[in-house]
Amino acid sequence: MITTLSKDNVSITREQDVVPFRNRVKEQAVRIGMGLVNQTKLITAASELVRNMIRYAGQGEVRIEVVSKGREAGIRLIFSDNGPGIPDINLAMQDGYSTGKSLGLGLPGTRRLVNEFDIKSTVGQGTTVTILKWKNG
Amino acid sequence: MGPFLLVTIQIDLYDRLALNLETDLVNMVHKTGARGVLIDISAVSIVDSFMGRILGNIASMTRVLDAETVVVGMQPAVAITLIELGLSLTGVHTALDVERGMALLQSKLDPDEELANDNDNDVE
Ligand SMILES: Nc1ncnc2c1ncn2[C@@H]1O[C@H](COP(=O)(O)OP(=O)(O)OP(=O)(O)O)[C@@H](O)[C@H]1O
Ligand SMILES: [Mg+2]
């Protein structure tokens, strides 16, 4: 069972919010003693998702959670927006698929960088992406 | 041989700044006739797909202006993450540090000189 030890909400409205947001994630990762490589993977994943949020939904909110399962600690990030939603998630999760004339790396790459990845989206309502990185994961 | 430009990125850039860097650098290469660009990213802790794309763009734009770009000093954690993310940085040369980056640029521009450099390489 995963227990949430602390939570913190950050609202994202513009690209200048990206770097401070990344720093908040880093703070928590450092706090639980996550190693540099895992930290870098987590923050890079977070950066991709927050960029998608700004780009496709305009704005949104991220919840930063410190979680634990037994002796293992981790960071869970929940990105939620009220943007246009994603019509075909399987397609969006494919390497190279982009409606933004980009590389289409963000979602599939993010999934590779974290331990748990979940995406829910409803057209016209918005998108929620949840990722979890264990300290030693 | 034209001069080399050395750019050190000191902070994690947000998007607009990174785009500015791209334009500024390309303009500088054009203005100075530089044949090589060294981008030192040793102080950069995160390279996501956006930043990676900027580096790739700089490399291909400077190549059109007859200059080579070498990215130096990428932190190991950043390199590992980029590979897992799936970003290949195609067309971007990389080197461990500024010195080696400089040597790489020199060898690209003048293969003969590189041989001479190799012979009197008394560093470390
Ligand atoms: N929050 C979101 N709201 C609406 N659509 C989204 C959202 N996130 C992603 N998408 C859709 O999923 C597609 C794939 O996203 P992904 O991040 O993988 O690639 P990209 O953003 O197009 O390119 P890259 O991330 O490589 O720059 C996007 O092109 C977009 O159509
Ligand atoms: Mg993306």
XYZ file of N, CA and C and ligand atoms in Angstrom:
815
model
N 0.825 -1.202 0.000
C 0.000 0.000 0.000
C 0.861 1.254 0.000
N 0.473 2.214 -0.811
C 1.250 3.455 -0.896
C 0.632 4.517 0.026
N 1.451 5.059 0.902
C 0.990 6.104 1.820
C 1.543 7.456 1.386
N 0.704 8.464 1.424
C 1.171 9.809 1.092
C 1.652 10.502 2.362
N 2.906 10.930 2.347
C 3.488 11.549 3.540
C 3.357 13.065 3.533
N 3.401 13.658 2.337
C 3.219 15.111 2.267
C 2.757 15.487 0.874
N 2.073 16.605 0.769
C 1.651 17.062 -0.560
C 1.734 18.564 -0.673
N 1.878 18.992 -1.908
C 2.166 20.382 -2.195
C 1.591 20.645 -3.592
N 0.798 21.708 -3.742
C 0.247 21.997 -5.064
C 0.952 23.195 -5.706
N 1.238 23.044 -6.984
C 1.889 24.136 -7.711
C 1.044 24.441 -8.937
N 0.692 25.704 -9.120
C -0.068 25.996 -10.332
C 0.868 26.520 -11.409
N 0.573 26.086 -12.620
C 1.434 26.391 -13.762
C 0.618 27.216 -14.756
N 1.084 28.411 -15.015
C 0.339 29.219 -15.978
C 1.194 29.708 -17.139
N 2.495 29.699 -16.974
C 3.345 30.187 -18.065
C 4.703 29.496 -18.020
N 5.442 29.644 -19.121
C 6.694 28.882 -19.239
C 7.708 29.245 -18.156
N 7.639 30.473 -17.634
C 8.571 30.849 -16.556
C 8.331 30.045 -15.284
N 7.179 29.373 -15.198
C 6.895 28.552 -14.018
C 7.649 27.216 -14.044
N 8.178 26.858 -15.215
C 8.774 25.528 -15.362
C 9.988 25.332 -14.461
N 10.929 26.278 -14.506
C 12.166 26.100 -13.731
C 11.914 26.108 -12.214
N 11.146 27.076 -11.681
C 10.827 27.008 -10.250
C 10.097 25.727 -9.854
N 9.199 25.269 -10.716
C 8.496 24.007 -10.445
C 9.489 22.848 -10.364
N 10.407 22.805 -11.314
C 11.418 21.741 -11.288
C 12.219 21.789 -9.993
N 12.513 23.012 -9.538
C 13.263 23.144 -8.286
C 12.489 22.615 -7.094
N 11.166 22.836 -7.110
C 10.334 22.298 -6.014
C 10.392 20.773 -5.995
N 10.331 20.171 -7.188
C 10.397 18.705 -7.278
C 11.754 18.225 -6.769
N 12.784 18.942 -7.180
C 14.137 18.558 -6.771
C 14.277 18.596 -5.243
N 13.761 19.662 -4.641
C 13.809 19.796 -3.178
C 13.278 18.543 -2.485
N 12.108 18.091 -2.953
C 11.480 16.921 -2.333
C 12.300 15.665 -2.591
N 12.832 15.552 -3.813
C 13.633 14.371 -4.158
C 14.889 14.317 -3.293
N 15.498 15.482 -3.085
C 16.685 15.549 -2.239
C 16.315 15.190 -0.800
N 15.156 15.671 -0.380
C 14.705 15.442 0.993
C 14.587 13.955 1.325
N 14.148 13.159 0.338
C 14.035 11.716 0.621
C 15.325 10.971 0.280
N 16.344 11.714 -0.133
C 17.641 11.094 -0.389
C 17.744 10.380 -1.727
N 16.937 10.810 -2.702
C 17.004 10.191 -4.028
C 18.355 10.512 -4.676
N 18.953 9.535 -5.325
C 20.251 9.739 -5.971
C 20.150 10.646 -7.194
N 21.296 11.137 -7.627
C 21.309 12.144 -8.687
C 20.716 11.647 -10.006
N 21.016 10.406 -10.370
C 20.512 9.912 -11.654
C 18.981 9.805 -11.627
N 18.446 9.234 -10.545
C 16.988 9.137 -10.441
C 16.332 10.509 -10.350
N 16.969 11.403 -9.628
C 16.475 12.787 -9.560
C 16.391 13.398 -10.956
N 17.456 13.206 -11.706
C 17.519 13.802 -13.046
C 16.432 13.211 -13.947
N 16.231 11.894 -13.820
C 15.174 11.251 -14.619
C 13.798 11.802 -14.238
N 13.567 11.905 -12.928
C 12.269 12.391 -12.453
C 12.015 13.827 -12.920
N 13.014 14.673 -12.753
C 12.814 16.081 -13.079
C 12.673 16.280 -14.593
N 13.407 15.464 -15.352
C 13.267 15.567 -16.806
C 11.861 15.140 -17.228
N 11.373 14.053 -16.638
C 10.005 13.599 -16.923
C 9.007 14.704 -16.556
N 9.208 15.303 -15.382
C 8.306 16.356 -14.920
C 8.338 17.537 -15.878
N 9.508 17.832 -16.374
C 9.670 18.945 -17.289
C 8.891 18.697 -18.590
N 8.957 17.476 -19.100
C 8.217 17.132 -20.318
C 6.714 17.298 -20.103
N 6.237 16.813 -18.957
C 4.787 16.841 -18.724
C 4.280 18.255 -18.494
N 5.076 19.061 -17.819
C 4.627 20.418 -17.543
C 4.639 21.250 -18.828
N 5.576 20.925 -19.696
C 5.634 21.572 -20.997
C 4.415 21.217 -21.846
N 4.033 19.940 -21.824
C 2.834 19.528 -22.552
C 1.625 20.298 -22.039
N 1.580 20.427 -20.711
C 0.466 21.117 -20.075
C 0.339 22.554 -20.582
N 1.456 23.255 -20.587
C 1.440 24.651 -21.036
C 1.118 24.731 -22.517
N 1.719 23.825 -23.276
C 1.592 23.889 -24.717
C 0.206 23.504 -25.229
N -0.340 22.423 -24.669
C -1.605 21.917 -25.218
C -2.824 22.347 -24.424
N -2.633 22.624 -23.123
C -3.800 22.986 -22.311
C -3.734 24.443 -21.833
N -2.589 25.089 -22.051
C -2.470 26.487 -21.637
C -2.004 26.642 -20.199
N -2.578 25.858 -19.323
C -2.207 25.927 -17.912
C -2.692 24.693 -17.173
N -2.341 24.616 -15.921
C -2.776 23.456 -15.143
C -2.175 23.479 -13.757
N -2.276 22.327 -13.097
C -1.799 22.260 -11.734
C -1.031 20.954 -11.516
N -0.015 21.029 -10.685
C 0.723 19.812 -10.364
C 0.726 19.614 -8.865
N 0.448 18.389 -8.452
C 0.553 18.053 -7.041
C 1.833 17.232 -6.847
N 2.639 17.707 -5.925
C 3.899 17.008 -5.635
C 3.710 16.257 -4.324
N 3.835 14.935 -4.368
C 3.643 14.135 -3.155
C 4.888 13.337 -2.799
N 5.173 13.291 -1.520
C 6.177 12.338 -1.037
C 5.387 11.128 -0.563
N 5.738 9.942 -1.101
C 4.971 8.742 -0.749
C 5.906 7.660 -0.220
N 5.287 6.665 0.420
C 6.116 5.543 0.859
C 5.352 4.245 0.694
N 6.115 3.178 0.480
C 5.537 1.836 0.416
C 6.509 0.951 1.185
N 6.103 0.533 2.358
C 7.052 -0.183 3.214
C 8.198 0.749 3.552
N 9.414 0.306 3.250
C 10.583 1.116 3.582
C 10.994 2.029 2.443
N 10.359 1.845 1.300
C 10.782 2.615 0.131
C 10.017 3.934 0.038
N 10.765 5.023 -0.153
C 10.130 6.325 -0.339
C 10.178 6.692 -1.819
N 9.272 7.565 -2.208
C 9.241 7.981 -3.609
C 8.562 9.325 -3.773
N 8.573 9.809 -4.986
C 7.897 11.065 -5.304
C 6.822 10.768 -6.346
N 5.612 11.233 -6.032
C 4.527 11.087 -7.003
C 4.134 12.482 -7.475
N 3.965 12.616 -8.782
C 3.560 13.906 -9.332
C 2.279 13.700 -10.127
N 1.293 14.553 -9.860
C 0.024 14.451 -10.578
C -0.206 15.754 -11.339
N -0.214 15.642 -12.653
C -0.383 16.805 -13.529
C -1.823 16.829 -13.997
N -2.565 17.875 -13.653
C -3.925 17.899 -14.185
C -4.224 19.224 -14.867
N -4.889 19.102 -16.005
C -5.285 20.305 -16.735
C -6.713 20.164 -17.245
N -7.297 21.308 -17.592
C -8.640 21.309 -18.161
C -8.596 21.657 -19.640
N -7.574 21.165 -20.292
C -7.378 21.463 -21.711
C -8.266 20.628 -22.614
N -7.881 20.521 -23.891
C -8.725 19.857 -24.900
C -8.797 18.332 -24.740
N -7.881 17.748 -23.952
C -7.886 16.290 -23.830
C -7.197 15.629 -25.013
N -6.981 14.328 -24.889
C -6.288 13.573 -25.942
C -7.250 12.530 -26.502
N -7.597 12.628 -27.795
C -8.592 11.718 -28.380
C -8.133 10.253 -28.380
N -6.860 10.015 -28.709
C -6.385 8.631 -28.794
C -5.097 8.489 -27.990
N -5.242 7.999 -26.767
C -4.079 7.937 -25.870
C -3.026 6.961 -26.375
N -3.470 5.819 -26.945
C -2.492 4.858 -27.458
C -1.599 5.481 -28.524
N -2.215 6.300 -29.339
C -1.464 6.980 -30.397
C -0.498 7.996 -29.771
N -1.012 8.758 -28.819
C -0.191 9.796 -28.181
C 1.005 9.205 -27.435
N 0.853 7.950 -26.989
C 1.938 7.307 -26.241
C 3.011 6.718 -27.153
N 2.783 6.781 -28.471
C 3.776 6.214 -29.381
C 4.930 7.184 -29.624
N 6.147 6.629 -29.670
C 7.318 7.430 -30.007
C 7.099 8.075 -31.362
N 7.288 9.370 -31.420
C 7.224 10.049 -32.711
C 5.860 10.617 -33.063
N 4.834 10.329 -32.222
C 3.535 10.909 -32.543
C 3.397 12.286 -31.909
N 3.110 13.283 -32.734
C 2.957 14.648 -32.232
C 1.940 15.409 -33.052
N 1.051 16.129 -32.379
C 0.170 17.043 -33.107
C 0.794 18.433 -33.099
N 1.918 18.559 -32.403
C 2.548 19.875 -32.258
C 3.783 20.045 -33.126
N 3.882 19.241 -34.204
C 5.052 19.281 -35.102
C 6.340 19.175 -34.304
N 6.334 18.306 -33.319
C 7.513 18.151 -32.494
C 8.029 16.721 -32.614
N 8.873 16.304 -31.703
C 9.468 14.970 -31.816
C 8.549 13.858 -31.328
N 7.522 14.224 -30.573
C 6.630 13.208 -30.036
C 7.317 12.284 -29.042
N 8.246 12.847 -28.290
C 9.028 12.063 -27.338
C 8.513 12.166 -25.916
N 7.833 13.269 -25.628
C 7.489 13.605 -24.249
C 6.810 12.487 -23.485
N 5.668 12.027 -23.957
C 4.900 11.021 -23.210
C 5.604 9.663 -23.160
N 5.981 9.089 -24.320
C 6.646 7.778 -24.243
C 7.978 7.850 -23.493
N 8.723 8.943 -23.676
C 10.004 9.102 -22.989
C 9.813 9.203 -21.487
N 8.794 9.953 -21.089
C 8.489 10.102 -19.675
C 8.181 8.753 -19.039
N 7.408 7.960 -19.754
C 7.058 6.647 -19.213
C 8.312 5.797 -18.964
N 9.301 5.930 -19.859
C 10.540 5.162 -19.679
C 11.357 5.652 -18.479
N 11.185 6.919 -18.118
C 12.029 7.502 -17.065
C 11.521 7.260 -15.643
N 10.274 6.824 -15.520
C 9.701 6.684 -14.179
C 9.305 5.230 -13.891
N 8.903 4.948 -12.670
C 8.511 3.583 -12.308
C 7.042 3.323 -12.563
N 6.216 4.341 -12.330
C 4.794 4.163 -12.606
C 4.291 5.344 -13.398
N 3.440 5.042 -14.370
C 2.952 6.081 -15.260
C 1.488 5.802 -15.547
N 0.658 6.825 -15.384
C -0.761 6.633 -15.656
C -1.291 7.891 -16.341
N -2.071 7.699 -17.400
C -2.632 8.865 -18.073
C -4.128 8.660 -18.288
N -4.892 9.695 -17.953
C -6.335 9.657 -18.177
C -6.701 10.950 -18.869
N -7.541 10.829 -19.891
C -7.873 12.036 -20.618
C -9.279 11.938 -21.178
N -9.998 13.028 -21.115
C -11.334 13.077 -21.686
C -11.395 14.286 -22.614
N -11.766 14.012 -23.866
C -11.823 15.105 -24.828
C -12.803 16.168 -24.340
N -12.356 17.395 -24.390
C -13.201 18.511 -23.965
C -13.147 18.777 -22.469
N -12.511 17.859 -21.721
C -12.467 18.060 -20.268
C -11.073 18.226 -19.690
N -10.148 17.468 -20.236
C -8.791 17.630 -19.741
C -8.035 16.333 -19.588
N -6.843 16.491 -19.078
C -5.903 15.375 -18.997
C -5.262 15.319 -17.613
N -5.096 14.113 -17.094
C -4.374 13.932 -15.838
C -3.304 12.875 -16.048
N -2.076 13.243 -15.760
C -0.972 12.294 -15.866
C -0.354 12.139 -14.483
N -0.209 10.898 -14.055
C 0.395 10.625 -12.747
C 1.674 9.821 -12.949
N 2.757 10.291 -12.364
C 4.000 9.516 -12.427
C 4.542 9.292 -11.023
N 5.267 8.212 -10.868
C 5.860 7.909 -9.571
C 7.288 7.402 -9.785
N 8.204 7.983 -9.027
C 9.591 7.524 -9.085
C 10.013 7.136 -7.681
N 10.437 5.869 -7.504
C 10.933 5.428 -6.210
C 12.359 5.901 -6.032
N 12.679 6.159 -4.783
C 14.025 6.629 -4.449
C 15.099 5.734 -5.048
N 14.899 4.430 -4.933
C 15.873 3.492 -5.489
C 15.345 2.765 -6.724
N 14.365 3.363 -7.347
C 13.701 2.699 -8.481
C 14.449 2.848 -9.795
N 41.728 30.557 -40.494
C 40.659 29.941 -39.703
C 39.962 30.988 -38.840
N 38.646 30.995 -38.859
C 37.906 31.966 -38.040
C 37.999 31.613 -36.576
N 37.547 32.504 -35.704
C 37.622 32.237 -34.269
C 36.561 31.223 -33.827
N 36.712 30.727 -32.639
C 35.685 29.880 -32.052
C 34.868 30.699 -31.069
N 33.608 30.365 -30.964
C 32.774 31.002 -29.938
C 32.597 30.022 -28.784
N 32.757 30.529 -27.582
C 32.540 29.686 -26.405
C 31.361 30.241 -25.620
N 30.345 29.410 -25.455
C 29.162 29.836 -24.710
C 29.011 28.944 -23.489
N 28.936 29.546 -22.331
C 28.743 28.763 -21.119
C 27.344 29.018 -20.595
N 26.553 27.972 -20.490
C 25.203 28.126 -19.952
C 25.286 27.935 -18.443
N 24.972 28.994 -17.719
C 25.207 28.989 -16.265
C 23.989 28.545 -15.457
N 22.807 28.651 -16.060
C 21.591 28.347 -15.312
C 20.686 27.457 -16.158
N 19.690 26.873 -15.520
C 18.685 26.144 -16.277
C 17.799 27.165 -16.978
N 17.808 27.130 -18.287
C 17.107 28.144 -19.068
C 15.630 27.803 -19.212
N 14.795 28.798 -19.124
C 13.418 28.519 -19.525
C 13.288 28.782 -21.017
N 12.173 28.381 -21.583
C 12.081 28.270 -23.035
C 12.457 29.512 -23.821
N 11.923 30.652 -23.414
C 12.170 31.848 -24.203
C 13.669 32.160 -24.220
N 14.312 31.976 -23.070
C 15.759 32.229 -22.991
C 16.539 31.273 -23.882
N 16.086 30.028 -23.910
C 16.778 29.036 -24.735
C 16.620 29.393 -26.216
N 15.432 29.852 -26.579
C 15.201 30.256 -27.972
C 16.048 31.473 -28.314
N 16.174 32.407 -27.343
C 17.030 33.570 -27.558
C 18.468 33.151 -27.797
N 18.899 32.187 -27.009
C 20.265 31.695 -27.154
C 20.484 31.184 -28.574
N 19.486 30.453 -29.065
C 19.578 29.905 -30.422
C 19.774 31.032 -31.443
N 18.915 32.045 -31.379
C 18.999 33.149 -32.338
C 20.297 33.935 -32.173
N 20.637 34.253 -30.923
C 21.851 35.034 -30.666
C 23.088 34.336 -31.208
N 23.144 33.037 -30.951
C 24.327 32.286 -31.367
C 24.467 32.241 -32.877
N 23.336 32.000 -33.534
C 23.384 31.919 -34.984
C 23.793 33.280 -35.558
N 23.265 34.358 -34.972
C 23.669 35.701 -35.405
C 25.155 35.942 -35.179
N 25.641 35.508 -34.016
C 27.049 35.713 -33.697
C 27.960 34.962 -34.667
N 27.563 33.745 -34.998
C 28.363 32.958 -35.943
C 28.413 33.687 -37.275
N 27.267 34.218 -37.671
C 27.187 34.931 -38.934
C 28.075 36.170 -38.910
N 27.969 36.929 -37.813
C 28.688 38.202 -37.703
C 30.203 38.009 -37.611
N 30.607 37.027 -36.821
C 32.043 36.878 -36.559
C 32.732 35.950 -37.549
N 31.934 35.221 -38.331
C 32.548 34.246 -39.228
C 33.214 33.113 -38.464
N 32.751 32.884 -37.256
C 33.344 31.805 -36.444
C 33.200 30.475 -37.173
N 34.202 29.619 -37.033
C 34.137 28.308 -37.655
C 33.733 27.233 -36.670
N 33.691 27.598 -35.411
C 33.325 26.598 -34.417
C 32.610 27.223 -33.236
N 31.680 26.446 -32.661
C 30.952 26.908 -31.483
C 31.071 25.844 -30.394
N 31.477 26.279 -29.218
C 31.524 25.371 -28.068
C 30.437 25.790 -27.107
N 29.552 24.858 -26.765
C 28.516 25.171 -25.784
C 28.795 24.349 -24.536
N 29.145 25.036 -23.473
C 29.481 24.355 -22.222
C 28.217 24.219 -21.374
N 27.735 22.988 -21.205
C 26.512 22.778 -20.432
C 26.809 22.078 -19.101
N 28.032 22.223 -18.605
C 28.379 21.515 -17.361
C 27.573 21.997 -16.155
N 27.017 23.216 -16.240
C 26.214 23.710 -15.115
C 24.719 23.419 -15.299
N 24.380 22.730 -16.397
C 22.968 22.472 -16.683
C 22.569 21.115 -16.109
N 21.560 21.103 -15.237
C 21.213 19.844 -14.578
C 20.102 19.084 -15.294
N 19.368 19.768 -16.173
C 18.282 19.097 -16.890
C 18.326 19.451 -18.382
N 18.386 18.432 -19.223
C 18.190 18.652 -20.655
C 16.964 17.842 -21.051
N 15.856 18.508 -21.262
C 14.660 17.793 -21.703
C 14.577 17.879 -23.222
N 13.470 17.373 -23.787
C 13.413 17.310 -25.246
C 13.460 18.712 -25.854
N 12.950 19.689 -25.133
C 12.970 21.054 -25.654
C 14.404 21.578 -25.766
N 15.133 21.447 -24.675
C 16.523 21.907 -24.646
C 17.367 21.106 -25.646
N 17.085 19.814 -25.736
C 17.808 18.966 -26.675
C 17.586 19.423 -28.108
N 16.340 19.808 -28.370
C 16.015 20.260 -29.716
C 16.751 21.562 -30.032
N 16.841 22.438 -29.040
C 17.551 23.709 -29.240
C 19.017 23.438 -29.600
N 19.627 22.505 -28.881
C 21.030 22.171 -29.164
C 21.170 21.630 -30.584
N 20.230 20.774 -30.973
C 20.235 20.227 -32.323
C 20.051 21.312 -33.374
N 19.138 22.237 -33.089
C 18.902 23.344 -34.024
C 20.154 24.199 -34.199
N 20.803 24.495 -33.082
C 22.007 25.320 -33.158
C 23.049 24.625 -34.017
N 23.192 23.318 -33.796
C 24.182 22.570 -34.576
C 23.860 22.618 -36.066
N 22.585 22.415 -36.425
C 22.311 22.375 -37.868
C 22.336 23.771 -38.491
N 21.910 24.783 -37.732
C 21.966 26.139 -38.300
C 23.402 26.617 -38.472
N 24.249 26.338 -37.479
C 25.636 26.793 -37.613
C 26.335 26.038 -38.748
N 25.939 24.777 -38.949
C 26.550 24.014 -40.034
C 26.261 24.675 -41.373
N 25.043 25.198 -41.513
C 24.705 25.909 -42.745
C 25.625 27.114 -42.931
N 26.044 27.704 -41.810
C 26.945 28.852 -41.870
C 28.414 28.407 -41.850
N 28.623 27.124 -42.131
C 29.968 26.580 -42.235
C 30.721 26.580 -40.899
N 30.010 26.336 -39.818
C 30.667 26.209 -38.517
C 30.211 24.909 -37.863
N 31.049 24.343 -37.036
C 30.694 23.128 -36.314
C 30.369 23.462 -34.862
N 29.420 22.739 -34.293
C 29.075 22.957 -32.886
C 29.449 21.737 -32.048
N 30.083 21.980 -30.942
C 30.400 20.896 -30.008
C 29.793 21.233 -28.641
N 29.007 20.319 -28.112
C 28.442 20.501 -26.776
C 29.388 19.832 -25.784
N 29.846 20.583 -24.803
C 30.816 20.004 -23.866
C 30.310 19.986 -22.432
N 30.797 19.024 -21.675
C 30.583 19.001 -20.230
C 29.240 18.452 -19.772
N 28.562 17.688 -20.628
C 27.272 17.154 -20.191
C 27.452 16.262 -18.961
N 26.665 16.512 -17.924
C 26.761 15.691 -16.718
C 26.318 14.265 -17.030
N 26.980 13.274 -16.430
C 26.639 11.872 -16.701
C 25.157 11.565 -16.472
N 24.580 12.107 -15.397
C 23.162 11.837 -15.126
C 22.284 12.379 -16.252
N 22.695 13.493 -16.819
C 21.943 14.090 -17.926
C 22.059 13.204 -19.167
N 23.255 12.696 -19.407
C 23.474 11.844 -20.581
C 22.644 10.562 -20.484
N 22.650 9.952 -19.300
C 21.882 8.721 -19.080
C 20.394 8.984 -19.321
N 19.919 10.094 -18.779
C 18.504 10.439 -18.893
C 18.101 10.692 -20.340
N 18.966 11.386 -21.079
C 18.653 11.687 -22.480
C 18.471 10.417 -23.294
N 19.317 9.437 -23.028
C 19.234 8.182 -23.774
C 17.921 7.475 -23.465
N 17.552 7.440 -22.176
C 16.310 6.772 -21.812
C 15.084 7.515 -22.342
N 15.199 8.831 -22.358
C 14.113 9.638 -22.911
C 13.938 9.342 -24.400
N 15.049 8.991 -25.048
C 14.972 8.649 -26.465
C 15.458 9.755 -27.383
N 16.115 10.742 -26.787
C 16.605 11.864 -27.578
C 18.039 11.578 -27.998
N 18.277 11.564 -29.307
C 19.591 11.103 -29.743
C 20.583 12.227 -30.029
N 20.141 13.486 -30.037
C 21.038 14.600 -30.347
C 21.822 14.362 -31.642
N 21.112 13.887 -32.659
C 21.778 13.608 -33.931
C 22.411 14.881 -34.482
N 23.614 14.738 -34.957
C 24.285 15.882 -35.570
C 24.983 16.802 -34.591
N 24.835 16.514 -33.299
C 25.504 17.341 -32.297
C 26.758 16.607 -31.835
N 27.911 17.242 -32.001
C 29.142 16.643 -31.473
C 29.213 16.905 -29.980
N 29.776 15.953 -29.248
C 29.940 16.183 -27.814
C 31.386 15.882 -27.409
N 31.826 16.557 -26.350
C 33.155 16.297 -25.796
C 33.072 16.464 -24.291
N 34.029 15.851 -23.606
C 33.992 15.847 -22.143
C 34.154 17.228 -21.528
N 35.066 18.013 -22.068
C 35.286 19.344 -21.505
C 35.710 20.307 -22.606
N 35.877 21.567 -22.220
C 36.152 22.617 -23.197
C 37.436 22.312 -23.981
N 38.436 21.872 -23.263
C 39.722 21.601 -23.912
C 39.591 20.555 -25.020
N 38.914 19.443 -24.654
C 38.735 18.386 -25.645
C 37.799 18.825 -26.771
N 36.828 19.664 -26.407
C 35.913 20.187 -27.415
C 36.671 21.026 -28.428
N 37.578 21.827 -27.908
C 38.400 22.690 -28.743
C 39.248 21.846 -29.697
N 39.827 20.784 -29.139
C 40.654 19.891 -29.959
C 39.811 19.247 -31.055
N 38.594 18.876 -30.695
C 37.697 18.257 -31.673
C 37.386 19.236 -32.800
N 37.086 20.479 -32.429
C 36.797 21.498 -33.437
C 37.992 21.695 -34.358
N 39.164 21.780 -33.750
C 40.364 21.991 -34.539
C 40.571 20.859 -35.540
N 40.304 19.638 -35.056
C 40.509 18.494 -35.939
C 39.501 18.483 -37.080
N 38.309 19.020 -36.811
C 37.290 19.070 -37.862
C 37.705 20.067 -38.946
N 38.325 21.167 -38.497
C 38.636 22.241 -39.428
C 39.944 22.002 -40.156
N 40.833 21.363 -39.476
C 42.161 21.181 -40.041
C 42.745 19.846 -39.573
N 42.457 18.777 -40.291
C 42.863 17.437 -39.869
C 44.376 17.316 -39.650
N 45.186 18.053 -40.425
C 46.642 17.945 -40.274
C 47.081 18.462 -38.918
N 46.501 19.601 -38.565
C 46.890 20.218 -37.303
C 46.572 19.323 -36.112
N 45.482 18.574 -36.247
C 45.098 17.681 -35.159
C 46.203 16.663 -34.888
N 46.834 16.170 -35.966
C 47.923 15.211 -35.798
C 49.039 15.829 -34.978
N 49.376 17.079 -35.321
C 50.424 17.787 -34.587
C 50.014 17.912 -33.125
N 48.762 18.256 -32.905
C 48.261 18.404 -31.536
C 48.409 17.112 -30.748
N 48.092 16.000 -31.416
C 48.160 14.705 -30.751
C 49.572 14.428 -30.247
N 50.532 14.825 -31.083
C 51.924 14.516 -30.740
C 52.421 15.289 -29.527
N 52.024 16.554 -29.439
C 52.516 17.292 -28.274
C 51.427 17.442 -27.216
N 50.626 16.414 -27.129
C 49.557 16.457 -26.138
C 50.103 16.104 -24.755
N 50.463 17.115 -23.991
C 51.078 16.853 -22.692
C 50.133 17.177 -21.535
N 48.836 17.199 -21.844
C 47.874 17.523 -20.800
C 47.658 16.320 -19.875
N 47.627 16.529 -18.633
C 47.404 15.518 -17.581
C 48.390 14.354 -17.588
N -1.867 17.817 -21.564
C -2.224 17.547 -22.832
N -3.410 17.993 -23.318
C -3.764 17.722 -24.592
N -3.021 17.012 -25.456
C -1.836 16.540 -25.043
C -1.363 16.783 -23.710
N -0.159 16.175 -23.584
C 0.113 15.604 -24.755
N -0.884 15.805 -25.651
C -0.978 15.269 -27.029
O -0.153 14.111 -27.120
C 0.804 14.266 -28.174
C 2.083 13.574 -27.779
O 2.701 14.259 -26.688
P 4.275 14.144 -26.488
O 4.689 14.954 -25.335
O 4.624 12.694 -26.495
O 4.869 14.756 -27.840
P 4.949 16.293 -28.281
O 4.669 17.200 -27.141
O 4.099 16.447 -29.482
O 6.474 16.402 -28.706
P 7.739 16.582 -27.720
O 7.277 16.313 -26.327
O 8.731 15.569 -28.199
O 8.177 17.977 -27.933
C 0.927 15.766 -28.360
O 1.372 16.098 -29.647
C -0.496 16.225 -28.080
O -1.304 16.053 -29.216
Mg 5.645 16.963 -25.291
